[in-house]
Short mmCIF file of C-alpha atoms and ligand atoms in Angstrom, two decimals:
data_model
loop_
_atom_site.label_atom_id
_atom_site.label_comp_id
_atom_site.label_asym_id
_atom_site.label_seq_id
_atom_site.Cartn_x
_atom_site.Cartn_y
_atom_site.Cartn_z
CA MET T 27 -86.08 92.03 55.74
CA THR T 28 -83.74 92.86 59.44
CA ASN T 29 -83.68 90.22 61.65
CA ASP T 30 -85.32 92.86 64.16
CA ALA T 31 -89.03 92.63 62.20
CA ALA T 32 -88.44 88.89 61.96
CA GLY T 33 -90.18 88.24 65.24
CA ILE T 34 -86.88 86.96 66.45
CA LYS T 35 -86.18 88.02 70.12
CA PRO T 36 -83.46 90.35 70.64
CA GLY T 37 -80.25 88.71 70.72
CA MET T 38 -80.74 86.20 68.41
CA LEU T 39 -80.61 86.21 65.07
CA LYS T 40 -81.02 83.25 62.40
CA ALA T 41 -78.64 83.38 59.13
CA ILE T 42 -76.77 81.13 56.85
CA HIS T 43 -72.89 80.19 58.27
CA TYR T 44 -70.33 81.15 55.78
CA GLU T 45 -68.21 78.15 55.93
CA SER T 46 -70.64 75.68 56.22
CA GLY T 47 -73.56 77.18 54.48
CA GLU T 48 -76.23 75.83 57.02
CA LEU T 49 -79.03 77.67 58.49
CA VAL T 50 -78.30 78.50 62.31
CA GLN T 51 -79.39 80.57 64.83
CA VAL T 52 -77.02 82.78 66.51
CA GLU T 53 -77.72 83.94 70.27
CA LEU T 54 -75.46 87.06 71.13
CA SER T 55 -74.53 87.94 75.25
CA GLY T 56 -72.55 90.49 76.62
CA GLY T 57 -70.84 91.67 73.32
CA LYS T 58 -69.98 87.80 72.93
CA ILE T 59 -71.81 84.81 70.58
CA GLU T 60 -72.46 82.92 73.40
CA ARG T 61 -74.26 79.52 71.32
CA MET T 62 -74.51 78.77 67.69
CA THR T 63 -77.23 76.19 66.43
CA ARG T 64 -77.95 74.37 63.51
CA LEU T 65 -81.59 74.64 62.51
CA ASP T 66 -83.22 71.56 60.23
CA GLU T 67 -85.49 74.31 57.92
CA GLU T 68 -84.91 76.00 54.75
CA ALA T 69 -82.86 78.98 54.59
CA GLY T 70 -84.64 81.08 52.60
CA ASN T 71 -84.58 84.74 52.52
CA GLN T 72 -81.93 85.03 55.44
CA PRO T 73 -78.51 86.62 54.74
CA TRP T 74 -74.90 85.20 55.50
CA ILE T 75 -73.05 85.34 58.90
CA ALA T 76 -69.67 85.82 58.54
CA PRO T 77 -66.93 87.39 60.96
CA GLY T 78 -66.12 90.83 60.31
CA LEU T 79 -63.21 92.14 58.82
CA LEU T 80 -60.21 92.92 59.99
CA ASP T 81 -57.55 95.09 57.29
CA LEU T 82 -54.12 94.79 58.57
CA GLN T 83 -53.09 97.51 56.26
CA ILE T 84 -55.12 101.14 55.44
CA ASN T 85 -53.92 104.51 55.11
CA GLY T 86 -57.58 106.49 53.94
CA TYR T 87 -61.07 106.49 53.30
CA ARG T 88 -63.71 108.41 51.76
CA GLY T 89 -61.33 111.29 51.73
CA MET T 90 -59.88 110.71 55.58
CA ASP T 91 -56.55 110.17 55.22
CA PHE T 92 -54.27 109.01 58.78
CA ASN T 93 -50.74 110.70 56.45
CA THR T 94 -52.53 114.00 55.77
CA LEU T 95 -51.74 115.69 58.67
CA PRO T 96 -53.04 117.35 60.77
CA ILE T 97 -55.50 114.74 61.74
CA ALA T 98 -58.44 116.59 62.73
CA SER T 99 -59.88 115.80 66.36
CA GLY T 100 -62.35 113.18 65.30
CA MET T 101 -61.34 111.89 62.60
CA PRO T 102 -60.26 108.41 63.75
CA GLN T 103 -63.60 107.93 65.14
CA GLN T 104 -65.78 108.82 61.92
CA PHE T 105 -63.06 107.06 60.21
CA THR T 106 -63.94 103.78 62.39
CA ARG T 107 -67.44 104.28 61.61
CA ALA T 108 -67.39 104.35 58.36
CA LEU T 109 -65.42 101.41 57.91
CA TRP T 110 -68.73 99.34 59.21
CA ALA T 111 -70.02 100.30 55.99
CA GLU T 112 -67.46 98.13 54.02
CA GLY T 113 -67.97 94.70 56.79
CA VAL T 114 -64.79 96.04 58.40
CA THR T 115 -64.81 95.60 62.43
CA SER T 116 -61.00 96.49 62.77
CA TYR T 117 -58.29 97.62 61.35
CA MET T 118 -55.00 99.21 60.95
CA PRO T 119 -54.88 102.75 60.75
CA THR T 120 -51.21 102.84 58.51
CA VAL T 121 -48.51 105.41 59.03
CA ILE T 122 -46.14 105.74 56.39
CA THR T 123 -42.95 107.30 55.81
CA ASN T 124 -42.41 110.68 57.00
CA SER T 125 -40.21 112.72 59.64
CA SER T 126 -40.51 111.95 62.94
CA GLU T 127 -41.90 114.71 63.93
CA ALA T 128 -44.51 113.98 61.67
CA ILE T 129 -44.95 110.13 62.74
CA ILE T 130 -45.07 111.19 66.13
CA GLU T 131 -47.91 113.88 65.66
CA ALA T 132 -50.21 110.55 63.35
CA VAL T 133 -49.36 108.11 66.35
CA ALA T 134 -50.61 110.38 69.20
CA ALA T 135 -53.17 111.10 67.21
CA ILE T 136 -54.56 108.11 66.98
CA ALA T 137 -53.88 107.03 70.20
CA ALA T 138 -55.42 109.82 71.62
CA ALA T 139 -58.84 109.04 69.74
CA CYS T 140 -58.39 105.19 70.75
CA ALA T 141 -58.77 106.58 74.80
CA ALA T 142 -61.07 109.01 73.97
CA ASP T 143 -63.81 106.58 71.85
CA ALA T 144 -64.32 102.73 73.09
CA TYR T 145 -65.52 102.25 69.35
CA THR T 146 -62.06 103.35 68.20
CA ASP T 147 -60.76 101.74 70.73
CA HIS T 148 -62.27 98.64 70.03
CA ALA T 149 -61.43 98.82 65.99
CA VAL T 150 -58.05 99.60 66.15
CA ALA T 151 -56.18 96.30 66.29
CA GLY T 152 -52.64 98.36 66.51
CA ILE T 153 -50.81 101.42 64.40
CA HIS T 154 -48.92 100.00 61.19
CA LEU T 155 -45.96 101.93 60.77
CA GLU T 156 -45.05 100.95 57.17
CA GLY T 157 -41.40 102.61 57.22
CA PRO T 158 -39.56 105.18 57.27
CA PHE T 159 -36.67 101.99 57.66
CA ILE T 160 -37.46 100.91 54.14
CA SER T 161 -35.17 100.85 51.26
CA PRO T 162 -34.38 103.86 49.44
CA GLU T 163 -33.98 102.82 45.69
CA ASP T 164 -36.70 103.33 43.00
CA GLY T 165 -38.87 101.09 43.04
CA PRO T 166 -38.80 98.93 46.31
CA ARG T 167 -39.18 102.50 47.66
CA GLY T 168 -43.09 102.90 46.24
CA ALA T 169 -44.68 106.11 46.30
CA HIS T 170 -42.49 107.07 50.03
CA GLY T 171 -40.53 110.18 50.75
CA LYS T 172 -36.90 109.39 49.60
CA ALA T 173 -36.08 112.69 52.30
CA PHE T 174 -37.51 110.74 55.67
CA VAL T 175 -36.02 107.29 54.24
CA ARG T 176 -33.18 106.16 57.41
CA PRO T 177 -31.76 103.42 58.60
CA PRO T 178 -33.44 101.92 61.38
CA ASP T 179 -33.07 103.21 64.77
CA TRP T 180 -33.98 101.59 67.93
CA GLU T 181 -34.44 105.16 70.22
CA LEU T 182 -36.56 106.64 67.56
CA PHE T 183 -38.65 103.78 67.38
CA GLN T 184 -39.38 103.77 71.17
CA ARG T 185 -39.81 107.21 71.15
CA TRP T 186 -42.78 106.99 68.42
CA GLN T 187 -43.95 103.85 70.77
CA GLU T 188 -43.93 105.93 73.35
CA ALA T 189 -46.40 108.44 71.60
CA ALA T 190 -48.41 105.90 70.41
CA GLN T 191 -49.00 104.70 73.66
CA GLY T 192 -47.96 101.07 72.66
CA ARG T 193 -50.24 100.67 69.93
CA ILE T 194 -47.90 100.52 67.42
CA LYS T 195 -47.73 96.36 66.48
CA ILE T 196 -46.61 96.04 63.28
CA ILE T 197 -43.79 97.93 61.68
CA THR T 198 -42.69 97.37 57.76
CA LEU T 199 -39.08 97.65 56.99
CA SER T 200 -36.48 96.07 55.06
CA PRO T 201 -33.74 94.15 56.25
CA GLU T 202 -30.93 95.59 54.07
CA TRP T 203 -29.66 98.52 56.21
CA PRO T 204 -26.59 97.44 58.36
CA GLY T 205 -27.75 96.70 62.09
CA SER T 206 -31.47 95.72 60.62
CA ILE T 207 -31.18 91.97 62.41
CA GLU T 208 -30.12 93.85 66.69
CA PHE T 209 -32.98 95.93 65.60
CA ILE T 210 -35.73 93.81 64.42
CA GLU T 211 -34.71 91.32 67.62
CA LYS T 212 -35.02 94.19 69.68
CA VAL T 213 -38.60 95.39 68.39
CA THR T 214 -39.81 91.25 68.01
CA ALA T 215 -38.65 91.31 72.07
CA SER T 216 -40.91 94.10 72.52
CA GLY T 217 -44.26 92.62 71.41
CA VAL T 218 -44.50 94.37 68.02
CA ILE T 219 -44.31 91.92 64.82
CA VAL T 220 -41.97 92.61 62.20
CA SER T 221 -42.92 92.83 58.55
CA ILE T 222 -40.46 93.11 55.09
CA GLY T 223 -41.79 94.96 53.06
CA HIS T 224 -40.51 98.09 50.27
CA THR T 225 -37.07 96.27 50.15
CA SER T 226 -34.34 95.65 47.93
CA ALA T 227 -32.33 93.02 50.18
CA THR T 228 -30.85 89.93 49.36
CA ALA T 229 -32.14 86.79 49.63
CA GLU T 230 -29.76 86.14 52.71
CA GLN T 231 -30.55 89.35 54.23
CA ILE T 232 -34.73 88.37 53.98
CA ARG T 233 -33.33 84.80 55.53
CA GLU T 234 -31.32 86.31 58.32
CA ALA T 235 -34.34 88.87 59.37
CA ALA T 236 -36.81 85.79 59.38
CA ALA T 237 -34.68 83.82 61.63
CA ALA T 238 -34.20 87.43 63.89
CA GLY T 239 -37.49 87.22 64.08
CA ALA T 240 -39.96 88.98 61.37
CA ARG T 241 -43.27 87.08 60.91
CA MET T 242 -45.01 88.85 57.82
CA SER T 243 -44.35 90.43 54.36
CA THR T 244 -46.31 93.42 53.40
CA HIS T 245 -48.02 93.58 49.95
CA LEU T 246 -45.70 90.71 48.80
CA GLY T 247 -45.11 91.40 44.96
CA ASN T 248 -45.80 95.05 44.97
CA GLY T 249 -43.12 97.71 46.47
CA ALA T 250 -40.30 95.95 44.16
CA HIS T 251 -38.13 96.67 41.33
CA LEU T 252 -39.61 96.48 37.81
CA MET T 253 -36.68 94.16 37.17
CA LEU T 254 -35.34 91.57 39.13
CA PRO T 255 -32.41 88.87 38.75
CA ARG T 256 -34.93 85.65 37.91
CA HIS T 257 -33.17 83.80 41.49
CA PRO T 258 -32.21 84.16 43.91
CA ASN T 259 -34.33 87.51 44.49
CA TYR T 260 -36.28 88.87 47.65
CA ILE T 261 -39.77 87.71 46.51
CA TRP T 262 -38.83 83.97 46.05
CA GLU T 263 -36.95 83.68 49.25
CA GLN T 264 -39.97 85.05 50.97
CA LEU T 265 -42.21 82.93 49.36
CA ALA T 266 -39.69 79.78 50.37
CA GLN T 267 -39.05 81.64 54.40
CA ASP T 268 -42.54 79.30 55.95
CA ARG T 269 -42.87 81.88 58.81
CA LEU T 270 -43.65 84.44 57.34
CA TRP T 271 -47.24 85.51 56.76
CA ALA T 272 -48.02 87.26 53.40
CA CYS T 273 -50.14 90.12 52.61
CA MET T 274 -51.64 90.37 49.23
CA ILE T 275 -53.64 93.76 47.71
CA ALA T 276 -55.76 91.49 45.56
CA ASP T 277 -57.68 94.87 44.14
CA GLY T 278 -57.75 93.61 40.29
CA PHE T 279 -54.91 95.96 39.87
CA HIS T 280 -52.02 95.29 42.44
CA LEU T 281 -51.16 91.94 41.67
CA PRO T 282 -51.94 89.59 38.17
CA GLU T 283 -54.05 86.73 38.76
CA SER T 284 -50.85 84.38 38.44
CA VAL T 285 -48.74 85.63 41.34
CA LEU T 286 -52.02 86.08 43.94
CA LYS T 287 -52.54 81.99 42.89
CA VAL T 288 -48.97 81.55 43.57
CA ILE T 289 -48.73 83.20 46.87
CA LEU T 290 -51.87 81.19 48.13
CA LYS T 291 -50.52 77.96 47.02
CA VAL T 292 -47.42 78.77 48.43
CA LYS T 293 -48.14 80.30 51.75
CA GLY T 294 -51.94 77.80 52.15
CA GLU T 295 -53.17 78.86 55.44
CA ARG T 296 -50.52 82.26 56.04
CA ALA T 297 -52.01 84.25 53.02
CA MET T 298 -53.86 87.64 54.02
CA LEU T 299 -55.37 90.08 52.27
CA VAL T 300 -55.31 94.15 52.77
CA SER T 301 -56.59 96.78 50.95
CA ASP T 302 -53.42 99.28 51.36
CA ALA T 303 -56.44 101.87 50.72
CA VAL T 304 -56.08 105.10 50.48
CA GLN T 305 -58.20 108.51 50.97
CA LEU T 306 -59.75 107.95 47.26
CA ALA T 307 -61.61 104.85 47.95
CA GLY T 308 -64.76 104.98 48.35
CA MET T 309 -65.31 108.47 46.20
CA PRO T 310 -66.72 108.89 42.96
CA ALA T 311 -64.54 108.06 39.91
CA GLY T 312 -62.45 111.52 38.36
CA GLU T 313 -59.73 113.48 38.62
CA TYR T 314 -57.90 114.19 41.75
CA ALA T 315 -54.91 116.42 43.38
CA PRO T 316 -54.90 114.54 46.67
CA HIS T 317 -52.11 116.36 49.15
CA ILE T 318 -48.73 114.66 48.47
CA GLY T 319 -47.47 114.18 44.93
CA GLY T 320 -49.53 115.02 41.70
CA LYS T 321 -52.61 114.68 39.84
CA VAL T 322 -54.21 111.29 39.91
CA VAL T 323 -57.03 109.60 38.50
CA LEU T 324 -59.60 107.38 39.99
CA THR T 325 -61.23 105.45 37.07
CA PRO T 326 -64.28 103.97 37.28
CA GLU T 327 -63.38 100.49 37.08
CA GLY T 328 -61.22 101.88 40.80
CA ARG T 329 -58.18 101.67 39.39
CA LEU T 330 -55.89 104.24 40.44
CA HIS T 331 -53.33 105.80 39.08
CA LEU T 332 -51.19 109.27 38.27
CA ALA T 333 -52.66 111.44 35.38
CA ASP T 334 -49.56 111.59 33.71
CA GLN T 335 -48.64 107.79 33.96
CA PRO T 336 -51.52 105.98 33.53
CA ASN T 337 -48.99 103.14 34.15
CA LEU T 338 -48.03 103.90 37.41
CA LEU T 339 -50.43 103.18 40.34
CA ALA T 340 -50.94 105.55 42.77
CA GLY T 341 -52.31 103.08 45.56
CA SER T 342 -55.54 101.05 46.21
CA ALA T 343 -59.08 102.72 45.82
CA GLN T 344 -60.56 99.18 46.73
CA MET T 345 -61.90 98.22 50.24
CA LEU T 346 -60.93 94.69 51.49
CA PHE T 347 -64.63 92.99 50.94
CA ARG T 348 -63.69 93.80 47.09
CA GLY T 349 -60.64 91.86 47.48
CA VAL T 350 -62.65 89.07 48.97
CA GLU T 351 -64.98 89.16 45.73
CA GLN T 352 -61.59 89.07 43.59
CA MET T 353 -60.27 85.83 44.67
CA MET T 354 -63.56 83.74 44.34
CA ARG T 355 -63.99 85.46 40.92
CA LEU T 356 -60.63 84.67 39.95
CA LYS T 357 -61.95 81.15 41.55
CA LEU T 358 -58.61 80.75 43.20
CA CYS T 359 -60.36 79.99 46.99
CA THR T 360 -64.17 79.60 48.02
CA PHE T 361 -65.87 82.56 49.55
CA ALA T 362 -65.26 80.87 53.07
CA GLU T 363 -61.44 81.09 52.47
CA ALA T 364 -61.65 84.49 50.61
CA TRP T 365 -63.52 85.73 53.59
CA ASN T 366 -61.12 84.02 56.31
CA MET T 367 -58.14 85.71 54.31
CA ALA T 368 -59.23 89.37 55.34
CA SER T 369 -60.92 88.12 58.86
CA ILE T 370 -60.17 85.00 60.82
CA ARG T 371 -56.70 85.06 59.70
CA PRO T 372 -55.09 88.11 60.09
CA ARG T 373 -56.70 87.11 63.82
CA THR T 374 -54.72 84.04 64.03
CA PHE T 375 -51.66 85.98 62.93
CA LEU T 376 -51.89 89.09 65.01
CA ASN T 377 -52.78 87.03 68.09
CA GLY T 378 -50.79 84.23 67.93
CA LYS T 379 -52.81 81.76 68.41
CA GLU T 380 -56.22 80.23 66.33
CA MET T 381 -59.26 82.09 66.42
CA THR T 382 -62.22 80.45 65.34
CA PHE T 383 -65.80 82.31 64.66
CA GLY T 384 -68.21 80.71 67.18
CA ALA T 385 -69.48 80.46 70.41
CA GLY T 386 -66.88 82.43 72.66
CA ALA T 387 -65.98 84.42 69.95
CA ALA T 388 -66.60 88.67 70.09
CA ALA T 389 -69.89 89.45 68.33
CA ASP T 390 -67.99 91.50 65.92
CA PHE T 391 -69.65 89.95 62.66
CA VAL T 392 -71.36 91.28 58.97
CA LEU T 393 -74.95 89.69 57.70
CA LEU T 394 -74.61 89.60 54.07
CA ASP T 395 -76.01 89.14 50.51
CA ARG T 396 -74.47 87.07 47.93
CA ASN T 397 -75.30 86.70 44.35
CA GLY T 398 -72.53 84.77 42.29
CA ASP T 399 -69.28 86.38 43.28
CA SER T 400 -71.04 89.66 44.45
CA LEU T 401 -71.13 90.69 47.94
CA ARG T 402 -73.29 93.03 49.75
CA ILE T 403 -73.01 94.02 53.37
CA ARG T 404 -77.02 94.05 54.82
CA GLU T 405 -76.00 94.66 58.61
CA THR T 406 -72.68 95.15 60.44
CA TYR T 407 -72.71 94.30 64.34
CA VAL T 408 -69.60 95.02 66.72
CA GLN T 409 -70.00 93.65 70.20
CA GLY T 410 -73.28 92.70 69.91
CA VAL T 411 -74.71 95.35 68.65
CA LYS T 412 -76.41 96.32 65.17
CA VAL T 413 -73.72 99.49 64.06
CA TYR T 414 -74.93 99.06 60.67
ZN1 ZN O 519 -46.54 99.87 51.00
#
């Protein structure tokens, strides 16, 4: 039964608050939550209400891909709408290491889609440029094309930012390159967040990068060497740098439970979830031959690996709310905390100020069913309008 059918006035709904567990009446007005009032009645069959998810790193979904060029006209608009079914109301399309021309083409296409469509403009919290100023080394480089990896270049970055109409909001880089510190200072001063990732930097270089303005760790624990010196190393150092917020891929395959637990304990309120989903996310299990690289296999469990090397992952095929479920299933945190790691915290991180879900907040939210640790998105609202 939807709220429309429940005989409640338009712009008003009843649901269980995801943090307090209490039944609330929510009043919407002008795209915002006007009022949230606690009700003294049985919750019954009401859904849970929670803020829309925000994915800081997503490459693709259901055959759509921001790194397969050309980006078809209308694709980002379709992408925005497809994510509503997954409870995602904001996201950062992620463009990875490529030639300068290809980066320009990708970011320009995303910017054009934002200019053409109000929903996409609202949903895209910025572009995440992952590369090409990352480590050239096998291991840390991950699946990024070695031919296009290069040292940081402020002139180039400015050209990309211009093509993106200023929409690049996060850049993932490795501070191992000479000139990194100066570049990080300039990028940070321009209002773009520097994130450390795909790195083989020394602990000292990590420290200097954080001091120069870097604020985030991209999928901490992944995009790394298989073997590391016990200490110091770039993982310990990123854990220890309090100013670095940490992103984790909690898809059940990228990080073992102990690593998720440690990152969460060390980072506390600064631990966040990302999907890092690729275009095969949301697709049926089977063997695929995607645009880049060789054949890959998507297992019925949702693990995506290279066909000829099953021990090597080929990206994530799990959407963000699966990561939330995974954190709950492992009993690493409560439902509310897991949900916040993928919604309120990334908003607080991007905005640089504490964001909350209540009166005055944007009416971007989901109504969902909870069955133990399993979640099901019932409805998604954007600016107070039911879109899914
Ligand atoms: Zn990556």
